[in-house]
mmCIF file of C-alpha atoms in Angstrom:
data_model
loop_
_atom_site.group_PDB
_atom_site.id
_atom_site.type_symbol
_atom_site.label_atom_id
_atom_site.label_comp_id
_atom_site.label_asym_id
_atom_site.label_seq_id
_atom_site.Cartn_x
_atom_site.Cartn_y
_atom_site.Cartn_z
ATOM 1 C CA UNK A 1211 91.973 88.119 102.716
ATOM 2 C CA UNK A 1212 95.170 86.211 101.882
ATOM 3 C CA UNK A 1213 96.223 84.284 98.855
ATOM 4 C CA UNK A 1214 96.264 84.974 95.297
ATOM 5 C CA UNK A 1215 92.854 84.325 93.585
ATOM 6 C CA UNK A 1216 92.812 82.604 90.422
ATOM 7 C CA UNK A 1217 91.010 84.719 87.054
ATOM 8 C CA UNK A 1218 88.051 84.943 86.999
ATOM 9 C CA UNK A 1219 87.472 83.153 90.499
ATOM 10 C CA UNK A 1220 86.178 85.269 93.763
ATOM 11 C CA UNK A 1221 88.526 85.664 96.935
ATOM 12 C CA UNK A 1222 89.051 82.236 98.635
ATOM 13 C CA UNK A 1223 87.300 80.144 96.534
ATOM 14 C CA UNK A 1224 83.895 81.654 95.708
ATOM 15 C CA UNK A 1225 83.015 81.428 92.161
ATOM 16 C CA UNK A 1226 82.119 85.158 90.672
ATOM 17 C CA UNK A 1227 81.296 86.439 86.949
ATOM 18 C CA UNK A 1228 83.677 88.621 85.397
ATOM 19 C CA UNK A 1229 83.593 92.552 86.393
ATOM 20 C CA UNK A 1230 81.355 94.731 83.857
ATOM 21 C CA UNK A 1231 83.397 97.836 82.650
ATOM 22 C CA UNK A 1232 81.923 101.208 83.164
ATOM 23 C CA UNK A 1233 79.431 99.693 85.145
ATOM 24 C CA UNK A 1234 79.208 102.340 87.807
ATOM 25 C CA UNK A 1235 76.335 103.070 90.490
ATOM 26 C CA UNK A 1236 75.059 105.586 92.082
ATOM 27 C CA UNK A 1237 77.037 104.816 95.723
ATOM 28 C CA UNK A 1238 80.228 104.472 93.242
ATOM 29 C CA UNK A 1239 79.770 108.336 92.338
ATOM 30 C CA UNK A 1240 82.542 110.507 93.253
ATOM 31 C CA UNK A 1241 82.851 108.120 95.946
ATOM 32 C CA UNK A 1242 87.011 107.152 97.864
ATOM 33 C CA UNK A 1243 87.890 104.186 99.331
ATOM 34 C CA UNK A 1244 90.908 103.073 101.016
ATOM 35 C CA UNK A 1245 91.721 99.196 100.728
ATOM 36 C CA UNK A 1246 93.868 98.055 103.813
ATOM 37 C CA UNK A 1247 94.801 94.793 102.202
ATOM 38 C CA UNK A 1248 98.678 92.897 102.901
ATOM 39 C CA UNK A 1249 98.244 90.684 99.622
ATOM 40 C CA UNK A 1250 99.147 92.097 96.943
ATOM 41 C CA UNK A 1251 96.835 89.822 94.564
ATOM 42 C CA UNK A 1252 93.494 90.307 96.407
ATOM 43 C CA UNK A 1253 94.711 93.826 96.498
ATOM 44 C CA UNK A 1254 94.771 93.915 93.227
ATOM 45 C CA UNK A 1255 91.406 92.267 92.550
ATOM 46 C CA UNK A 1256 89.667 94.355 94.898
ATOM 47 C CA UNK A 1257 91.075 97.468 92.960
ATOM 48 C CA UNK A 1258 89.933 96.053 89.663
ATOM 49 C CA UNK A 1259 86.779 94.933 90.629
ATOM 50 C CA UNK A 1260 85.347 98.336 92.514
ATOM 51 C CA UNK A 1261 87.570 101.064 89.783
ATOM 52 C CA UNK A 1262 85.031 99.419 87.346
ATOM 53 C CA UNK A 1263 82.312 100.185 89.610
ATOM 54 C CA UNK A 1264 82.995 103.839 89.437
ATOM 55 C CA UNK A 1265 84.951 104.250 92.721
ATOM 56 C CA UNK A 1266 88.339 105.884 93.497
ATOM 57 C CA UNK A 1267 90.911 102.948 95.567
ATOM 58 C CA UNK A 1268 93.695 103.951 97.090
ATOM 59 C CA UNK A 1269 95.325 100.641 98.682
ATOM 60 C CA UNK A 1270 97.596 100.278 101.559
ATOM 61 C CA UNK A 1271 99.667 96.918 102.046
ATOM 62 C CA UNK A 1272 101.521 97.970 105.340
ATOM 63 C CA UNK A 1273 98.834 97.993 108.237
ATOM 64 C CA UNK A 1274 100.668 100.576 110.312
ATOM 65 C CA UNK A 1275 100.427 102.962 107.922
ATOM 66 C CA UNK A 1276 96.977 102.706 107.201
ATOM 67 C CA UNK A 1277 95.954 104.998 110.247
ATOM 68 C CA UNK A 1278 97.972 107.599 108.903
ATOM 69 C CA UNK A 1279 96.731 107.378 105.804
ATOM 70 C CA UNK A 1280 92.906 107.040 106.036
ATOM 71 C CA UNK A 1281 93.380 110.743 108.029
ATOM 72 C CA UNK A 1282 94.468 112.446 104.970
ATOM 73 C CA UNK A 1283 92.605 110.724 102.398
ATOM 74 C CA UNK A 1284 89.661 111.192 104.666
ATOM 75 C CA UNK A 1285 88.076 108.370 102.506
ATOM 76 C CA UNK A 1286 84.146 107.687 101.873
ATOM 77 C CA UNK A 1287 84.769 104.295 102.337
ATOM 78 C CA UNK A 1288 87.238 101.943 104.112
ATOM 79 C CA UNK A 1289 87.458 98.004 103.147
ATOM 80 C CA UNK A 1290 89.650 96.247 105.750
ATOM 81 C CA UNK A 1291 90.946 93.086 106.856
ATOM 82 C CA UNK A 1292 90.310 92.332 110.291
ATOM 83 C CA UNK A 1293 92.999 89.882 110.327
ATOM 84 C CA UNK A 1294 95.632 92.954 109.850
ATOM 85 C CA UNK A 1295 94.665 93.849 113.461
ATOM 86 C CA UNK A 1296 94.223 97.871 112.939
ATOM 87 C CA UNK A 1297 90.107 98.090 112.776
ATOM 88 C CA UNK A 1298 90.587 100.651 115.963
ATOM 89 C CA UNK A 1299 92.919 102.902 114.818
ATOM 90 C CA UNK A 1300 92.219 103.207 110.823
ATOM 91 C CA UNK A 1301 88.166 103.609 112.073
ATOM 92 C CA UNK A 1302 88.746 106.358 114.934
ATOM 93 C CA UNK A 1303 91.199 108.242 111.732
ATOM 94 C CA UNK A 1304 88.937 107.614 109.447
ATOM 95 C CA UNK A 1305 86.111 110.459 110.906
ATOM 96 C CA UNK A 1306 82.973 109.529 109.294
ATOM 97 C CA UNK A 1307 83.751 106.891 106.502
ATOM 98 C CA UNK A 1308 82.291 103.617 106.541
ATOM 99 C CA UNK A 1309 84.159 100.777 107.219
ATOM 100 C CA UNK A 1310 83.702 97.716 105.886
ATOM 101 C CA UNK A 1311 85.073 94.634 107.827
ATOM 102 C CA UNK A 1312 86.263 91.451 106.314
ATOM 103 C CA UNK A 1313 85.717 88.825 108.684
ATOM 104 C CA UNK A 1314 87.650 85.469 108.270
ATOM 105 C CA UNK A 1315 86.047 82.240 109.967
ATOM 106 C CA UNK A 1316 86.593 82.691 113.947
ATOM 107 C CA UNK A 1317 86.937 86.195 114.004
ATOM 108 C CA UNK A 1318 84.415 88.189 116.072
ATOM 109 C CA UNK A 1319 83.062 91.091 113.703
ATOM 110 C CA UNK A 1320 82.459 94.252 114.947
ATOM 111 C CA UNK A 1321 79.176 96.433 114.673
ATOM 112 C CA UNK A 1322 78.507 97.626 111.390
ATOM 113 C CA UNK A 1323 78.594 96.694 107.679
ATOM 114 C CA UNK A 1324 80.906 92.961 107.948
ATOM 115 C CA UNK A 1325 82.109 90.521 104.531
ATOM 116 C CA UNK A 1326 82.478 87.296 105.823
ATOM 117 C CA UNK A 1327 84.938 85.039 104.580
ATOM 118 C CA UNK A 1328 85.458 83.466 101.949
ATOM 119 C CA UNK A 1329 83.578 85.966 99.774
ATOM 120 C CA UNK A 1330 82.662 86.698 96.190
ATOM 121 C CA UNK A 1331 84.117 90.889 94.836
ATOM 122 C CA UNK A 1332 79.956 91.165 93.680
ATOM 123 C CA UNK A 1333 79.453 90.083 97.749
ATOM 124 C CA UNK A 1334 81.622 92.907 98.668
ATOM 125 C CA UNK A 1335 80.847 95.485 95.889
ATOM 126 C CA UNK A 1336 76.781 94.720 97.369
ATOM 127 C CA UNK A 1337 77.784 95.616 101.422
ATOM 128 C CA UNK A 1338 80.081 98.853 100.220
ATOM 129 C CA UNK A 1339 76.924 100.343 98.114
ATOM 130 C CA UNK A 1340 74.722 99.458 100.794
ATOM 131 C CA UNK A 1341 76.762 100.691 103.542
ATOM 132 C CA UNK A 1342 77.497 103.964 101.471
ATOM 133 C CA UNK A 1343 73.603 104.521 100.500
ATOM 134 C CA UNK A 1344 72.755 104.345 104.053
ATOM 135 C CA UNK A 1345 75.789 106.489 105.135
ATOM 136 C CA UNK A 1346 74.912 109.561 102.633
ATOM 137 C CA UNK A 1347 71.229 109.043 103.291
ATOM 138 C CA UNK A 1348 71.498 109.355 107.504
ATOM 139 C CA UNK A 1349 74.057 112.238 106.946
ATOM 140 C CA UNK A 1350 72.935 116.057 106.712
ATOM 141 C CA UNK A 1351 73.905 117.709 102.589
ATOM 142 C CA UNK A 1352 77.379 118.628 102.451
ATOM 143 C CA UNK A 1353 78.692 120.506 99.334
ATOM 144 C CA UNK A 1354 82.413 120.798 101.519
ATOM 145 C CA UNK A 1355 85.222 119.872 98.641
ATOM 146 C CA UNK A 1356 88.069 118.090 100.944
ATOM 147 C CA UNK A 1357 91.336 116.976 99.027
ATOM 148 C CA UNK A 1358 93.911 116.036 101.383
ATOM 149 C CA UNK A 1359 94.142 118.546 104.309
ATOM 150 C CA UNK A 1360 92.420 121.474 101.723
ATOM 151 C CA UNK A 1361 88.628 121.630 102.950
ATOM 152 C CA UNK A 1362 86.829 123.921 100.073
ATOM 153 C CA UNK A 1363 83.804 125.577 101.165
ATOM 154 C CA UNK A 1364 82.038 126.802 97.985
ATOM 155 C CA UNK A 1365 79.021 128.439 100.086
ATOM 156 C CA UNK A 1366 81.344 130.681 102.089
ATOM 157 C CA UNK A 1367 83.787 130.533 99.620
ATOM 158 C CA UNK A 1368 86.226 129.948 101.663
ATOM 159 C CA UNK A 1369 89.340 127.911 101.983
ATOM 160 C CA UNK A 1370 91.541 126.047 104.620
ATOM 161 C CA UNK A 1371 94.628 123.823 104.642
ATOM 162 C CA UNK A 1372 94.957 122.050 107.683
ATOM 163 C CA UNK A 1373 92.445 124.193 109.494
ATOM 164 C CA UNK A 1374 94.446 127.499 108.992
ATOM 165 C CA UNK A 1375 92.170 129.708 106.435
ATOM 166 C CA UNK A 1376 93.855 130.770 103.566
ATOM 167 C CA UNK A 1377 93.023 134.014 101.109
ATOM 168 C CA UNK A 1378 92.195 133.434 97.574
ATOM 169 C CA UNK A 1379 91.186 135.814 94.752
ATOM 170 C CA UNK A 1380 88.151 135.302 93.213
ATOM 171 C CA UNK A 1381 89.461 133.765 90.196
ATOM 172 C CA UNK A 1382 91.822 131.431 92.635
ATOM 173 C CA UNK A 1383 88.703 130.347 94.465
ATOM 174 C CA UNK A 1384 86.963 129.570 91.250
ATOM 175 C CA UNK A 1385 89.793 127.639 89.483
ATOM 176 C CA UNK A 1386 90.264 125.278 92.902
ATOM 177 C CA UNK A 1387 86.672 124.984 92.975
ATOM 178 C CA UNK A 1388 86.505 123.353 89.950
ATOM 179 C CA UNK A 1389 89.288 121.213 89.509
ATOM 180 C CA UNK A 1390 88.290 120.183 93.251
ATOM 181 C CA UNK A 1391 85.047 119.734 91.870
ATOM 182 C CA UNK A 1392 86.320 117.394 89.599
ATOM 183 C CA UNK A 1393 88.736 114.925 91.376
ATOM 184 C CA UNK A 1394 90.987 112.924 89.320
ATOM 185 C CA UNK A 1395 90.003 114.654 85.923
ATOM 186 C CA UNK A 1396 93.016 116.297 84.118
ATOM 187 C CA UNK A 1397 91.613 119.721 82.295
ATOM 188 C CA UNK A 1398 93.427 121.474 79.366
ATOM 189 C CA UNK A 1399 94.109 125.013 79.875
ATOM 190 C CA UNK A 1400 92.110 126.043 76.969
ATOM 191 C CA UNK A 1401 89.156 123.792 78.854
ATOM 192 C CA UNK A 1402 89.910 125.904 82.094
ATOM 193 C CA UNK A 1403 89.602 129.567 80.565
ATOM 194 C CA UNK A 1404 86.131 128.190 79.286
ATOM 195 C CA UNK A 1405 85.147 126.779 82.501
ATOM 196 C CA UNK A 1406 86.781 129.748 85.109
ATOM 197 C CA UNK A 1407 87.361 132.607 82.903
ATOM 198 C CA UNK A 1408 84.064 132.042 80.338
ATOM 199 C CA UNK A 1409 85.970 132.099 77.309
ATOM 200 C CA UNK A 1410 89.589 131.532 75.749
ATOM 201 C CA UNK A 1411 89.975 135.079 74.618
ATOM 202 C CA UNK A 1412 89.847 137.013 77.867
ATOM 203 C CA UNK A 1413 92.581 135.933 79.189
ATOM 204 C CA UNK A 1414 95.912 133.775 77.644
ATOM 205 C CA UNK A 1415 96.688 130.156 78.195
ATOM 206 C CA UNK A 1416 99.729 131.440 80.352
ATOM 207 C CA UNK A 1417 97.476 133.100 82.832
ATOM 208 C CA UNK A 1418 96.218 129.450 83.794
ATOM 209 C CA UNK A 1419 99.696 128.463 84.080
ATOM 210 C CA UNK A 1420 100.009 132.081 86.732
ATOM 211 C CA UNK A 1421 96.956 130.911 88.485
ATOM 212 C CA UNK A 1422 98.087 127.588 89.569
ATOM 213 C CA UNK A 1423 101.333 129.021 90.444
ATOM 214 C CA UNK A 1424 99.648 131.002 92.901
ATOM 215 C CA UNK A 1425 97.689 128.458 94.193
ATOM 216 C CA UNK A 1426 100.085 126.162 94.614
ATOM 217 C CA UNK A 1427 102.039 129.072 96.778
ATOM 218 C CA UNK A 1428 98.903 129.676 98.887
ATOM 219 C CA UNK A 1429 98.141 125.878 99.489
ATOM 220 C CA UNK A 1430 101.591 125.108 100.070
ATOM 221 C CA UNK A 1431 102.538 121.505 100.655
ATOM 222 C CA UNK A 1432 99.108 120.119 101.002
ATOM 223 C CA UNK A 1433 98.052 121.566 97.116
ATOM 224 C CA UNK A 1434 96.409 118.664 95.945
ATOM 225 C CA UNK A 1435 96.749 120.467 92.328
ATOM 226 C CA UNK A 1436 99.284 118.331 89.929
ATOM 227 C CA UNK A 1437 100.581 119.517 86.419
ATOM 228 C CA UNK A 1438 100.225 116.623 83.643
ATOM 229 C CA UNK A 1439 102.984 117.352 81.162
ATOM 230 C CA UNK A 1440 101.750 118.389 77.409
ATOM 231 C CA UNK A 1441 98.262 118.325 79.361
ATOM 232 C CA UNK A 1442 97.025 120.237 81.707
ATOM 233 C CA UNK A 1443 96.100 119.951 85.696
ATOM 234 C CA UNK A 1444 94.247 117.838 87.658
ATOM 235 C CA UNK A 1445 92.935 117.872 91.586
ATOM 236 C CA UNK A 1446 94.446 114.902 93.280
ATOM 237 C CA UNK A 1447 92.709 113.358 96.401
#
């Protein structure tokens, strides 16, 4: 997927409508995916096309790190070029995310969901929700929050960063449950006393601030929990 695509035109040519904002599906839903992609400008269209699907895209432009990356994301969804020459590595660190292939003319795809080229974003945003739907619908419920190398277990409320358990207080589990619960979101403190503590009298704004602190200690360098100035906090992943 090389060369910069002109507005309002699909990757290498193919001629696609214009992205509907706040579309969303149901595959989109709480759903990561990692964009291996050495061009910045079908990088960028990519990015625009599935964040106003509903997904979370992290991109990568330098194949050799993609590997690394895709095992800590640990992403729902991979979209890679084959012509970047890493399919082996970034799908063996991926664990059990789908990987979809774009295939330029020539190319031998591999087994699974493929994008030949040159392809439409509605082509591509089609095979990811397929590929996903299938994915979730082979694979046994999970509730497991993972954010980085923090794996969340709300049903034996338990915790682990980097497969080392860690001890939480009841309140700690709680507040990492739900900001884990709710990726990306940034939550006022007032919003967190409501939603951990059950009310903003029991306890003080600064006692959110004591929390985190304490998380943050616990989790250590993996914490995926980030302060947004004059905001609140958010769960990164």
């Amino acid at each position: 997927m090389s060369g910069r695509a002109p507005a309002g035109d699909g990757v290498s040519g193919a001629r696609v409508p214009r992205p509907r904002p706040g579309a969303g599906s149901d595959a989109a839903a709480r759903a990561t995916v990692l964009v291996v992609e050495h061009d910045p400008g079908v990088a960028d269209l990519i990015r625009l096309y599935l964040t106003r699907e509903g997904y979370r895209v992290r991109l990568v432009g330098d194949p050799d790190a993609a590997a690394g990356l895709a095992r800590t994301l640990r992403p729902d969804a991979i979209v890679l070029d084959l012509t970047t020459g890493v399919y082996r590595d970034v799908a063996e660190a991926a664990g059990p995310a789908v990987v979809v292939s774009v295939v330029p003319p020539g190319m031998t795809a591999p087994a699974g969901h493929t994008v030949p080229r040159p392809f439409s974003p509605r082509v591509l945003l089609a095979t990811l929700g397929r590929a996903l739907r299938g994915h979730r619908a082979a694979a046994p419920p999970d509730d497991v929050l993972r954010a980085g190398n923090v794996v969340l277990d709300p049903n034996a409320r338990s915790v682990t960063v980097a497969g080392m358990p860690k001890a939480l207080t009841a309140v700690e589990f709680d507040l990492l449950a739900f900001l884990m619960g709710h990726p990306g979101r940034v939550f006022g403190r007032d919003q967190l006393l409501v939603a951990v503590w059950g009310n903003t009298e029991a306890a003080g704004v600064r006692t959110v601030d004591v929390h985190i602190a304490q998380l943050r200690a616990k989790l250590g360098a993996g914490s995926p929990l980030r302060t947004v100035r004059g905001v609140g906090y958010v769960a990164d992943v």
